[in-house]
Amino acid sequence: MGLGLALGPLRSAHGQVDTTDAAAPDTLQRAPTDTTRRSPADTTQPSPADTADASPQPLRPQPVAPPLYGRARTDSIPGRLPHVSVEMMLADQVGGFLYDLGEYGWPHGWSPRGLAPHRVHLWFDGFSLDHALTGRPRFELLPPSFLSPPRTGFDPGGGAVGVHTSWRAYEPKRPITELRYRFDNSGLHAIEAGHSQKRRLDLFGRPGLLHLTFGYGGRKADGVYDGSRLRKERRIWGRLQYQTNDWTFELSDRSSLYRIGAHGGAIPPGETFSTIYALPVAGSSVRAPNAQRKTVRNDLTARVRGPLVPLLDRRAELSAGWTSNASDFRPDRGTTDTTWTVKMDGGHLRFRQSLRVGAHTLTGSVRGALWRVDEGNVPQIDGTRGAAHALLRDSLRLGATDLVVDAGGHVATEQTYPSLTARARRSVGPLRLSASVTATGQRDAWIEDDGFAPYVWALNGERSGIADHVIEGTVEARTEGGPFALGLNAFAHQIRNAVDLYAVSTGASPPTTITDTVAARAPSTPVQRAGLTLSLGWREDARRGLYATGRGTLLESLRSDASPLHARLARTLPRAYGEGRIGARFVLFTDLTTDLYVRARGWTAMNSRWLHPPTGRLVVPPRQAPIPNAPGLDVGPSGTVDVRAEVQLRSAQLFFTFQNIQAGTQLQPGTFVVPVYPLPPQQFRFGVFWPIFD
């Protein structure tokens, strides 16, 4: 009965299916005025021959420029996927591992190919969306419904991995409104609503197109454990775009308000550690249940595309942005108000130009950002920090091989370093081959260089100001034969001066419990890792019937005994992890296209990482006590099992998820990836994505 009530309104929306393909090819161009008829009383209207030159000029705006960096794993818009956040989408990338905290809005971490989560950098519409103080990518600030599919690859800021996304292009010419709603049995209610419409608007005698897009997103979630509540999340954005045949002008703004609990981890309420999963009693047994983090951020961006450079036929792009960001952390210290606040302003600038020289397609770009502390009560965080990046890309085809080379120079307030990346791709019969090599650096985060008392101890003086040096190589092969697909990915990297945050104790003894104190440290010799991922698929793209996919990764830390820091860092990831999916696609009642599947993931024993509540960073735990107050226990081996159904009803997409169904049973009392933040057991989640064409 409940399913029927949920589907009832959607069935009544039969008339909302997009029928633009049946309409005239160009519904934005004004029809010419009918001059073949005139009233006998009207003697002022000229003859048709006199008005031939007055017909409107044709409007053929330039298509949206394709993304320059990264590859997307899927071309589906994020709103149509069951994932609730960008990090969950990235978890499907080959070789990636997700530090899943379980709760909505929390700072989950994504580790690609054995790299630490803070080595992933988020770029939105060409500008950095990393936290200016902590260096953490702010995935939780992005509303999935309004985004283009996230892409991973080259980092224009000179880091190891870049994640790129932007506002949706909204190709339909008809006005469209999209709704995305989610709820679950732990108090989640989330809504995202976006609207886009295009209107013909001629200015100064030239044909033009006005494109208006705006959206709103709001979420709240009670959470399973005290102190994990997503108290308030509001996201408002708008974009005004005007296009002519040669130029595009764009103004956009995004405003975010984000307030969430920041408890310090669950504590077993009983004598045994497994009582940590005994809900609802265990739900109130957490450290610092009243701690909170808050972010208020606004991003204003202006952009122009057109023939900015004389004598070049390819259009250039110039973008400028202004960001205001206020970050608060309120620890749980009873009635004492010790809220730490830092308010910052940032300016951003980017210019990009492409040109063709023989067989080479060259793309040059320069970008920079400058951050200033406007107000705060953290003595170490003051002044300004900036960075500038100059990049040149060369794309060409050599025989059957596609080759891309990126070279760059990077100047930051504390560090200066070059970068070089080369990628090659070739098909040999049914075999698709690719390889890449990267040599780059990474600037330290502000809190790593200057500290954040009393929570973060800064780098030692002799280490501060030295950029990391990263060398990474990857090789990929993929082939398909009949219903089967096979993929193999090998990767390895070496990092010199690998700065990370390590849990420390305020006393002389090693830390055995989670504290809010960490220290920025770097091993004296390089950190090295190598890994291999095997991917298998059977009828993975089948429209009907059974299918199965799976992948597994083996990871090895080389020279893990070189120092205590090496040993601690090596245990932050499991030696083996993977996931599998088996399902069936079928049609019910003629119009319910259903994808029903079981998804499982697992990992071997590890120490994982600890969450640092004041900054949201994932830090390296002590080697001998990775689980607080539980000496001798490891994180894993363990895993999770989900049952999902994705149902398409005409233009609407519905999602049903039974998550972590194995938890809370005799098979498994519970599990976590990050100590000690248990994944909510046996969660039921429902969602719907519904586009409505006006």
XYZ file of C-alpha atoms in Angstrom:
694
model
C 0.000 0.000 0.000
C 2.828 2.441 0.905
C 4.508 1.839 -2.465
C 1.241 2.452 -4.269
C 0.775 5.767 -2.483
C 4.341 6.768 -3.356
C 3.890 5.887 -7.014
C 0.413 7.339 -7.375
C 1.448 10.978 -7.886
C 4.130 9.892 -10.339
C 1.672 7.947 -12.488
C -0.444 11.063 -12.769
C 2.566 12.910 -14.219
C 2.291 11.064 -17.544
C 1.990 14.347 -19.399
C 5.278 15.606 -17.975
C 7.497 13.384 -20.115
C 9.964 15.378 -22.212
C 8.638 15.574 -25.743
C 11.123 18.090 -27.066
C 12.241 15.678 -29.770
C 8.774 15.980 -31.307
C 8.863 19.758 -31.300
C 10.431 22.019 -33.867
C 14.225 21.736 -33.932
C 14.727 25.290 -32.718
C 12.036 26.532 -30.370
C 14.167 29.473 -29.261
C 14.276 31.294 -32.584
C 11.467 33.732 -33.142
C 9.182 33.023 -36.043
C 9.426 35.681 -38.760
C 6.649 38.211 -38.795
C 3.814 37.357 -41.197
C 3.978 40.131 -43.782
C 1.964 38.401 -46.478
C -1.351 39.806 -45.178
C -2.372 43.310 -44.164
C -5.561 44.991 -43.304
C -7.106 47.130 -46.034
C -7.318 49.994 -43.552
C -3.607 49.796 -42.830
C -1.723 51.765 -45.445
C 1.424 52.282 -43.379
C 2.731 48.721 -43.547
C 5.382 48.316 -46.245
C 5.316 45.614 -48.835
C 6.901 42.233 -48.120
C 9.890 43.090 -50.286
C 10.657 46.087 -48.064
C 10.867 43.933 -44.900
C 13.020 41.125 -46.227
C 16.114 42.491 -44.496
C 14.309 42.938 -41.151
C 13.914 39.231 -40.356
C 15.695 38.115 -37.173
C 19.230 36.835 -37.494
C 19.691 33.109 -36.829
C 20.865 32.200 -33.330
C 23.502 29.502 -33.180
C 25.257 29.852 -29.806
C 28.471 27.970 -29.319
C 28.099 24.639 -27.502
C 29.349 24.320 -23.949
C 33.092 23.695 -23.927
C 33.913 20.074 -23.010
C 35.629 19.482 -19.661
C 39.377 19.874 -19.901
C 40.489 17.685 -17.007
C 39.549 14.247 -15.725
C 37.354 11.341 -16.812
C 33.856 10.529 -15.574
C 32.983 6.945 -14.715
C 29.365 7.444 -15.792
C 27.501 9.894 -17.994
C 24.392 9.770 -15.786
C 23.638 13.013 -14.010
C 24.266 12.618 -10.257
C 20.630 13.352 -9.411
C 19.570 10.119 -11.117
C 21.974 7.994 -9.074
C 21.213 6.502 -5.645
C 24.341 8.010 -4.099
C 23.679 10.656 -1.467
C 26.950 12.587 -1.862
C 29.875 13.103 -4.213
C 32.221 10.949 -2.093
C 29.878 7.984 -2.494
C 30.071 8.404 -6.276
C 33.864 8.501 -6.126
C 33.876 5.239 -4.152
C 32.958 3.472 -7.409
C 36.256 4.530 -8.994
C 38.751 1.748 -9.679
C 41.311 1.408 -6.880
C 39.501 3.765 -4.511
C 38.739 3.199 -0.827
C 36.065 5.103 1.098
C 36.526 6.089 4.737
C 32.799 5.920 5.397
C 31.603 7.637 8.584
C 28.068 6.372 8.109
C 26.119 9.564 8.789
C 24.755 12.156 6.356
C 26.794 15.305 5.872
C 29.879 13.995 7.672
C 33.385 14.486 6.184
C 33.878 11.081 4.573
C 37.293 10.586 2.997
C 38.172 9.058 -0.361
C 41.561 7.427 -0.910
C 42.437 6.815 -4.595
C 45.139 4.266 -5.431
C 46.596 4.230 -1.927
C 46.908 8.024 -1.629
C 45.764 9.820 1.516
C 42.369 11.598 1.421
C 43.949 15.041 1.831
C 45.852 14.496 -1.443
C 42.550 14.700 -3.310
C 41.632 18.227 -4.397
C 38.147 19.359 -5.365
C 37.625 21.789 -8.255
C 34.254 23.335 -8.919
C 33.711 25.347 -12.109
C 37.476 25.718 -12.368
C 38.030 27.062 -8.829
C 39.265 25.183 -5.779
C 36.663 23.995 -3.269
C 39.181 22.795 -0.682
C 39.018 24.265 2.803
C 41.557 27.091 2.820
C 42.765 26.243 6.353
C 42.629 22.462 6.583
C 43.189 21.519 2.928
C 40.223 19.138 3.057
C 37.987 18.908 -0.056
C 34.500 20.137 0.873
C 32.415 17.482 -0.898
C 29.583 17.902 1.602
C 28.862 21.445 0.379
C 27.853 20.308 -3.122
C 24.210 19.460 -3.992
C 24.377 16.371 -6.274
C 21.195 17.192 -8.217
C 22.648 20.326 -9.786
C 26.057 18.913 -10.742
C 27.633 17.438 -13.832
C 29.116 13.935 -13.366
C 32.299 14.221 -11.267
C 35.543 13.527 -13.121
C 38.867 12.404 -11.683
C 42.328 12.944 -13.082
C 44.819 15.776 -13.429
C 45.022 18.362 -10.642
C 45.684 21.879 -12.008
C 46.857 22.965 -8.560
C 49.824 20.626 -8.775
C 48.491 17.936 -6.431
C 48.248 14.194 -6.938
C 44.552 13.806 -7.849
C 41.937 16.321 -8.942
C 38.165 15.861 -8.738
C 36.302 18.148 -11.138
C 32.641 19.025 -11.375
C 30.483 22.008 -12.304
C 26.903 23.207 -12.543
C 24.702 21.272 -14.938
C 24.429 22.593 -18.493
C 20.657 21.842 -18.786
C 20.409 21.110 -22.493
C 16.568 20.965 -22.882
C 15.184 24.135 -24.434
C 11.870 23.851 -22.618
C 11.629 25.090 -19.019
C 12.329 22.259 -16.610
C 11.967 21.836 -12.855
C 13.730 18.963 -11.092
C 12.947 17.621 -7.630
C 15.096 15.220 -5.610
C 13.846 13.982 -2.256
C 15.390 11.568 0.268
C 14.324 10.176 3.638
C 15.335 7.285 5.894
C 14.450 5.733 9.222
C 17.075 7.710 11.162
C 15.407 11.072 10.654
C 16.782 12.174 7.293
C 14.717 14.581 5.213
C 16.465 16.082 2.196
C 15.056 18.094 -0.697
C 16.743 19.618 -3.721
C 14.770 21.626 -6.258
C 16.185 23.214 -9.386
C 14.659 25.161 -12.264
C 16.072 26.065 -15.672
C 14.594 28.028 -18.542
C 15.869 29.639 -21.732
C 14.461 32.676 -23.507
C 15.368 34.375 -26.780
C 16.605 37.883 -26.007
C 18.135 40.030 -28.744
C 20.287 42.929 -27.596
C 21.766 45.719 -29.727
C 20.401 44.110 -32.866
C 22.207 40.819 -32.282
C 20.508 37.486 -31.564
C 20.952 36.181 -28.047
C 19.795 33.579 -25.577
C 19.116 34.207 -21.884
C 19.485 31.140 -19.664
C 18.297 31.390 -16.050
C 18.951 28.581 -13.567
C 18.423 28.513 -9.815
C 18.074 25.904 -7.115
C 17.577 25.228 -3.429
C 18.712 22.333 -1.270
C 18.045 21.590 2.373
C 18.778 18.618 4.606
C 18.447 17.581 8.205
C 19.138 14.245 9.859
C 18.813 13.140 13.466
C 21.588 10.570 13.204
C 21.841 7.265 15.029
C 24.359 8.311 17.708
C 24.134 11.447 19.833
C 26.258 14.252 18.456
C 25.999 13.095 14.837
C 22.944 15.163 13.986
C 22.941 17.211 10.805
C 21.269 20.202 12.410
C 20.903 22.453 9.410
C 22.017 22.515 5.806
C 20.857 25.137 3.328
C 22.236 25.551 -0.182
C 21.003 28.216 -2.590
C 22.477 28.878 -5.987
C 21.640 30.788 -9.127
C 23.180 31.323 -12.547
C 22.405 33.972 -15.147
C 23.884 33.234 -18.562
C 23.613 35.192 -21.799
C 24.825 33.669 -25.075
C 25.294 35.103 -28.537
C 26.820 33.471 -31.586
C 30.289 34.530 -30.439
C 30.126 35.395 -26.743
C 28.929 33.917 -23.458
C 28.518 35.975 -20.291
C 27.775 34.265 -17.000
C 27.167 35.300 -13.397
C 26.596 32.687 -10.694
C 26.368 32.580 -6.922
C 26.292 29.728 -4.413
C 25.463 30.193 -0.730
C 25.869 27.419 1.855
C 24.941 27.137 5.533
C 26.102 23.949 7.215
C 25.884 23.028 10.902
C 26.514 19.491 12.096
C 27.434 17.565 15.210
C 31.086 16.672 15.765
C 31.140 14.058 18.517
C 34.411 12.321 19.291
C 33.376 8.712 18.689
C 31.214 6.079 20.329
C 32.099 4.561 23.711
C 31.031 1.016 24.696
C 28.334 1.352 27.386
C 28.994 -2.181 28.661
C 31.961 -4.292 29.658
C 32.568 -5.700 26.178
C 33.484 -3.666 23.127
C 30.613 -5.106 21.063
C 28.123 -3.158 23.203
C 29.098 -0.176 21.063
C 26.541 -1.496 18.554
C 23.747 -2.152 21.104
C 21.241 0.442 19.954
C 19.374 2.382 21.198
C 21.316 2.233 24.490
C 24.681 2.770 22.791
C 23.341 5.770 20.891
C 23.820 8.039 23.893
C 27.293 6.723 24.772
C 29.628 9.006 22.818
C 32.502 11.328 23.574
C 31.745 15.070 23.388
C 28.101 14.749 22.235
C 27.567 18.532 22.145
C 30.513 19.422 19.904
C 29.567 21.120 16.620
C 31.087 22.388 13.389
C 29.566 25.187 11.344
C 30.329 26.646 7.910
C 28.836 29.708 6.237
C 30.187 30.163 2.729
C 29.308 32.226 -0.333
C 30.912 31.954 -3.782
C 30.290 34.620 -6.440
C 31.666 33.965 -9.932
C 31.705 35.989 -13.161
C 32.761 34.386 -16.430
C 33.122 35.441 -20.063
C 33.890 33.244 -23.089
C 34.635 34.599 -26.519
C 37.323 35.840 -28.931
C 39.292 37.647 -26.236
C 42.669 37.162 -27.959
C 42.984 38.772 -31.405
C 44.035 36.628 -34.376
C 42.977 33.393 -32.652
C 39.824 31.690 -33.866
C 39.355 29.616 -30.710
C 37.481 31.255 -27.881
C 39.137 32.098 -24.604
C 37.631 32.009 -21.134
C 38.180 34.494 -18.311
C 36.747 33.827 -14.846
C 36.864 35.779 -11.605
C 35.469 34.748 -8.246
C 35.035 36.010 -4.705
C 34.528 33.753 -1.679
C 33.603 34.541 1.897
C 33.938 31.658 4.344
C 33.332 31.449 8.094
C 34.246 28.249 9.950
C 33.347 27.556 13.581
C 34.157 24.694 15.926
C 32.460 24.511 19.301
C 33.927 21.836 21.575
C 31.871 20.145 24.258
C 33.096 21.886 27.403
C 29.972 22.298 29.466
C 28.791 25.856 29.962
C 32.088 27.448 28.888
C 31.850 29.118 25.468
C 35.090 28.235 23.671
C 33.901 28.489 20.070
C 36.834 28.844 17.668
C 36.015 31.044 14.682
C 37.927 31.988 11.539
C 36.356 34.249 8.902
C 38.155 34.499 5.583
C 37.823 36.161 2.191
C 39.296 34.775 -1.004
C 39.744 36.069 -4.535
C 40.166 33.789 -7.561
C 41.164 34.409 -11.178
C 41.519 32.080 -14.165
C 42.261 32.511 -17.876
C 42.276 29.742 -20.499
C 43.021 29.778 -24.238
C 43.352 26.977 -26.792
C 44.880 26.997 -30.246
C 45.760 24.524 -32.964
C 49.342 24.200 -34.231
C 49.654 21.479 -36.844
C 48.731 18.184 -35.208
C 48.956 19.717 -31.726
C 46.057 21.148 -29.749
C 47.580 23.464 -27.159
C 45.700 24.791 -24.142
C 47.336 27.320 -21.882
C 45.903 28.508 -18.600
C 46.866 30.628 -15.640
C 45.004 30.713 -12.353
C 45.535 32.119 -8.918
C 43.902 32.537 -5.533
C 44.569 34.783 -2.549
C 43.043 34.179 0.891
C 42.944 36.695 3.733
C 41.911 36.141 7.343
C 39.258 38.742 8.015
C 38.445 37.890 11.620
C 39.208 35.098 14.073
C 40.295 34.077 17.538
C 42.961 31.525 16.521
C 46.289 33.344 17.059
C 48.300 31.179 14.648
C 45.905 31.720 11.724
C 46.418 35.250 10.462
C 47.535 37.224 7.434
C 47.277 36.064 3.830
C 48.194 33.027 1.753
C 48.061 32.654 -1.989
C 49.002 30.458 -4.911
C 49.473 30.890 -8.663
C 49.574 28.162 -11.306
C 50.627 28.317 -14.976
C 49.772 25.282 -17.124
C 50.246 24.165 -20.712
C 48.529 21.115 -22.205
C 49.484 19.488 -25.506
C 47.056 16.984 -27.041
C 47.932 15.100 -30.194
C 47.465 11.804 -31.966
C 50.502 9.747 -32.965
C 49.317 6.970 -35.235
C 46.784 5.011 -33.194
C 47.898 6.547 -29.878
C 46.276 9.523 -28.167
C 48.832 11.462 -26.149
C 48.252 14.248 -23.614
C 51.047 16.102 -21.807
C 50.490 18.657 -19.026
C 53.338 20.834 -17.776
C 53.003 23.423 -15.052
C 54.700 25.737 -12.623
C 53.243 26.400 -9.173
C 54.113 29.217 -6.785
C 52.542 29.323 -3.320
C 53.181 31.434 -0.258
C 55.274 28.698 1.355
C 56.342 26.445 -1.546
C 57.355 26.495 -5.209
C 57.383 23.393 -7.407
C 56.895 22.208 -11.030
C 54.587 19.480 -12.319
C 54.579 17.195 -15.347
C 51.991 14.608 -16.374
C 51.889 12.445 -19.506
C 49.065 10.107 -20.501
C 48.784 7.764 -23.481
C 45.796 5.768 -24.700
C 45.582 3.207 -27.506
C 43.271 0.454 -28.741
C 44.665 -2.791 -30.132
C 41.767 -4.826 -31.447
C 39.406 -5.462 -28.515
C 42.113 -4.426 -26.023
C 42.134 -0.846 -24.702
C 45.413 0.257 -23.158
C 46.368 3.384 -21.244
C 49.286 4.542 -19.133
C 50.220 7.681 -17.233
C 53.108 9.100 -15.251
C 53.016 12.128 -12.952
C 55.729 14.108 -11.197
C 54.392 16.914 -9.045
C 54.258 18.369 -5.553
C 51.680 19.417 -3.023
C 51.574 22.521 -0.890
C 51.013 22.067 2.816
C 47.733 23.103 4.389
C 47.678 26.317 6.413
C 47.200 24.451 9.703
C 50.125 22.134 8.876
C 52.532 25.057 8.474
C 51.257 27.360 11.228
C 49.313 25.083 13.591
C 45.912 25.497 15.204
C 46.329 25.540 18.979
C 45.397 23.578 20.944
C 44.286 21.086 18.285
C 47.071 20.959 15.662
C 50.810 21.138 16.281
C 52.626 22.702 13.329
C 55.403 21.092 11.322
C 58.881 21.270 12.748
C 60.732 24.344 11.585
C 63.181 22.468 9.378
C 60.340 20.673 7.547
C 57.895 23.554 7.112
C 57.856 25.236 3.720
C 59.138 22.187 1.808
C 56.634 20.955 -0.772
C 55.812 17.274 -1.067
C 57.277 15.578 -4.150
C 54.980 12.972 -5.699
C 55.893 10.534 -8.470
C 53.107 8.220 -9.610
C 52.624 5.803 -12.481
C 49.567 3.869 -13.662
C 48.940 1.231 -16.330
C 45.465 0.104 -17.379
C 44.216 -2.605 -19.731
C 40.615 -3.494 -20.503
C 38.993 -5.904 -22.931
C 35.567 -7.335 -23.670
C 34.616 -10.674 -25.141
C 30.986 -11.648 -25.543
C 29.158 -10.968 -22.268
C 32.396 -10.719 -20.263
C 34.603 -7.719 -19.480
C 38.018 -7.781 -17.849
C 40.070 -4.866 -16.557
C 43.487 -4.650 -14.935
C 44.939 -1.543 -13.275
C 48.433 -1.343 -11.801
C 49.675 1.709 -9.913
C 52.603 2.826 -7.783
C 53.718 6.065 -6.167
C 56.518 7.585 -4.127
C 56.130 10.696 -1.951
C 59.013 12.630 -0.440
C 58.225 14.855 2.558
C 54.815 13.144 2.876
C 53.167 15.507 5.355
C 50.210 14.085 7.280
C 48.470 14.609 10.608
C 49.299 12.072 13.336
C 47.445 11.441 16.581
C 49.612 12.388 19.571
C 49.255 12.356 23.318
C 49.602 15.405 25.510
C 51.653 13.252 27.910
C 54.740 11.119 27.511
C 52.922 7.853 26.759
C 51.598 6.910 23.295
C 47.950 7.848 22.654
C 45.489 5.062 23.461
C 42.273 7.020 23.070
C 40.959 9.591 20.641
C 41.931 13.121 21.568
C 41.518 16.417 19.777
C 45.298 16.869 19.529
C 47.226 15.944 16.374
C 50.617 16.898 14.986
C 51.779 17.582 11.433
C 54.712 15.309 10.693
C 56.656 14.067 7.651
C 58.792 10.888 7.453
C 62.463 11.516 6.813
C 62.540 9.083 3.856
C 60.060 8.587 0.980
C 56.741 6.793 1.390
C 56.157 4.151 -1.298
C 53.075 2.138 -2.238
C 52.106 -0.165 -5.101
C 48.845 -1.849 -5.957
C 46.826 -3.833 -8.449
C 43.087 -3.780 -9.178
C 41.268 -6.522 -11.075
C 37.795 -5.743 -12.452
C 35.350 -8.316 -13.808
C 31.973 -7.894 -15.450
C 29.322 -10.204 -16.853
C 26.537 -8.616 -18.903
C 27.189 -5.401 -16.972
C 25.472 -3.230 -19.603
C 22.569 -5.608 -20.264
C 19.201 -3.877 -20.460
C 17.316 -6.983 -19.282
C 18.193 -10.067 -17.269
C 20.920 -11.004 -14.826
C 24.287 -9.252 -14.571
C 27.272 -9.116 -12.218
C 30.283 -6.872 -11.631
C 33.135 -6.910 -9.177
C 36.585 -5.581 -8.486
C 39.304 -6.245 -5.965
C 42.430 -4.307 -5.034
C 45.699 -5.517 -3.543
C 47.815 -2.804 -1.911
C 51.334 -3.026 -0.537
C 53.277 -0.404 1.418
C 56.963 -0.680 0.614
C 59.611 0.025 3.248
C 56.939 0.194 5.937
C 59.588 -0.566 8.584
C 61.759 2.440 7.682
C 60.505 4.438 10.681
C 57.647 4.503 13.205
C 55.857 7.057 11.014
C 56.159 4.743 7.998
C 54.730 1.863 10.017
C 51.754 3.911 11.201
C 51.045 5.262 7.736
C 51.227 1.811 6.132
C 48.378 0.536 8.314
C 45.923 3.289 7.359
C 44.667 1.201 4.416
C 43.884 -2.520 4.139
C 46.082 -4.787 2.073
C 43.042 -6.065 0.201
C 39.619 -4.535 -0.391
C 36.906 -4.747 -2.979
C 33.246 -4.853 -3.800
C 30.824 -6.873 -5.885
C 27.349 -6.465 -7.299
C 24.877 -8.987 -8.665
C 21.436 -8.072 -9.887
C 18.678 -8.275 -12.441
C 17.055 -5.700 -14.698
C 13.421 -6.198 -15.702
C 10.134 -4.392 -16.392
C 7.053 -4.513 -14.156
C 3.547 -3.460 -15.189
C 4.791 -2.291 -18.612
C 6.313 0.967 -17.353
C 8.367 0.191 -14.218
C 11.925 -0.359 -15.449
C 13.624 -1.946 -12.446
C 17.226 -2.636 -11.488
C 17.292 -4.859 -8.381
C 20.704 -5.793 -7.013
C 22.764 -6.796 -3.995
C 25.987 -4.890 -3.375
C 28.685 -6.050 -0.965
C 32.043 -4.588 -0.020
C 34.788 -5.884 2.233
C 38.278 -5.148 3.530
C 41.031 -6.902 5.434
C 42.478 -5.844 8.798
C 43.921 -2.346 9.092
C 44.314 0.527 11.548
C 42.294 2.905 9.328
C 42.309 6.613 10.211
C 40.837 8.599 13.068
C 38.498 11.515 12.524
C 39.778 14.792 13.970
C 36.539 16.592 14.954
C 37.906 20.178 15.103
C 39.137 20.116 11.488
C 37.235 17.235 9.870
C 40.562 15.749 8.698
C 41.223 12.010 8.800
C 44.466 11.486 10.721
C 46.931 8.641 11.286
C 46.200 6.664 14.491
C 48.790 5.062 16.800
C 50.141 1.751 15.574
C 49.443 -0.340 18.687
C 46.005 1.071 19.593
C 44.031 1.848 16.425
C 40.713 1.341 18.221
C 40.446 3.613 21.284
C 40.105 1.854 24.637
C 40.330 -1.539 22.898
C 44.000 -2.584 22.747
C 44.738 -5.527 20.504
C 41.746 -5.029 18.196
C 42.053 -4.165 14.501
C 39.598 -2.518 12.144
C 38.455 -5.541 10.174
C 38.403 -7.811 8.408
C 34.821 -6.789 7.853
C 32.281 -5.746 5.262
C 28.770 -4.562 4.484
C 25.847 -5.775 2.376
C 23.196 -3.540 0.774
C 20.062 -4.391 -1.184
C 18.960 -1.737 -3.656
C 16.239 -1.204 -6.205
C 16.343 1.567 -8.810
C 13.001 2.018 -10.537
C 12.354 4.265 -13.523
C 8.735 5.300 -14.000
C 8.611 7.334 -17.195
C 10.670 10.435 -16.394
C 10.965 9.783 -12.644
C 13.614 7.715 -10.902
C 12.928 6.010 -7.551
C 15.476 4.526 -5.153
C 14.913 1.946 -2.423
C 17.878 0.931 -0.262
C 18.228 -1.491 2.624
C 21.698 -0.634 3.844
C 23.994 -2.698 6.085
C 21.457 -5.494 6.348
C 24.058 -7.815 7.898
C 24.614 -5.556 10.938
C 22.732 -6.177 14.165
C 22.431 -9.910 13.467
C 24.163 -13.050 14.719
C 26.338 -12.857 11.627
C 27.700 -9.451 12.606
C 26.763 -7.204 15.561
C 28.016 -4.156 13.674
C 30.981 -2.639 11.895
C 32.818 0.586 11.170
C 35.459 1.803 8.745
C 36.683 4.716 10.896
C 37.154 4.063 14.641
C 34.832 4.511 16.419
C 32.013 5.711 14.158
C 29.753 2.678 13.580
C 27.853 2.434 10.319
C 24.093 2.671 11.000
C 22.634 -0.859 10.907
C 19.740 -1.985 8.729
C 18.888 1.428 7.345
C 15.950 1.847 4.975
C 16.323 4.774 2.608
C 13.965 6.021 -0.076
C 14.528 8.642 -2.720
C 12.957 10.036 -5.865
C 14.274 12.194 -8.692
C 11.504 13.792 -10.736
C 12.029 16.146 -13.703
C 8.943 18.168 -14.628
C 8.801 19.896 -18.010
C 6.625 23.021 -18.076
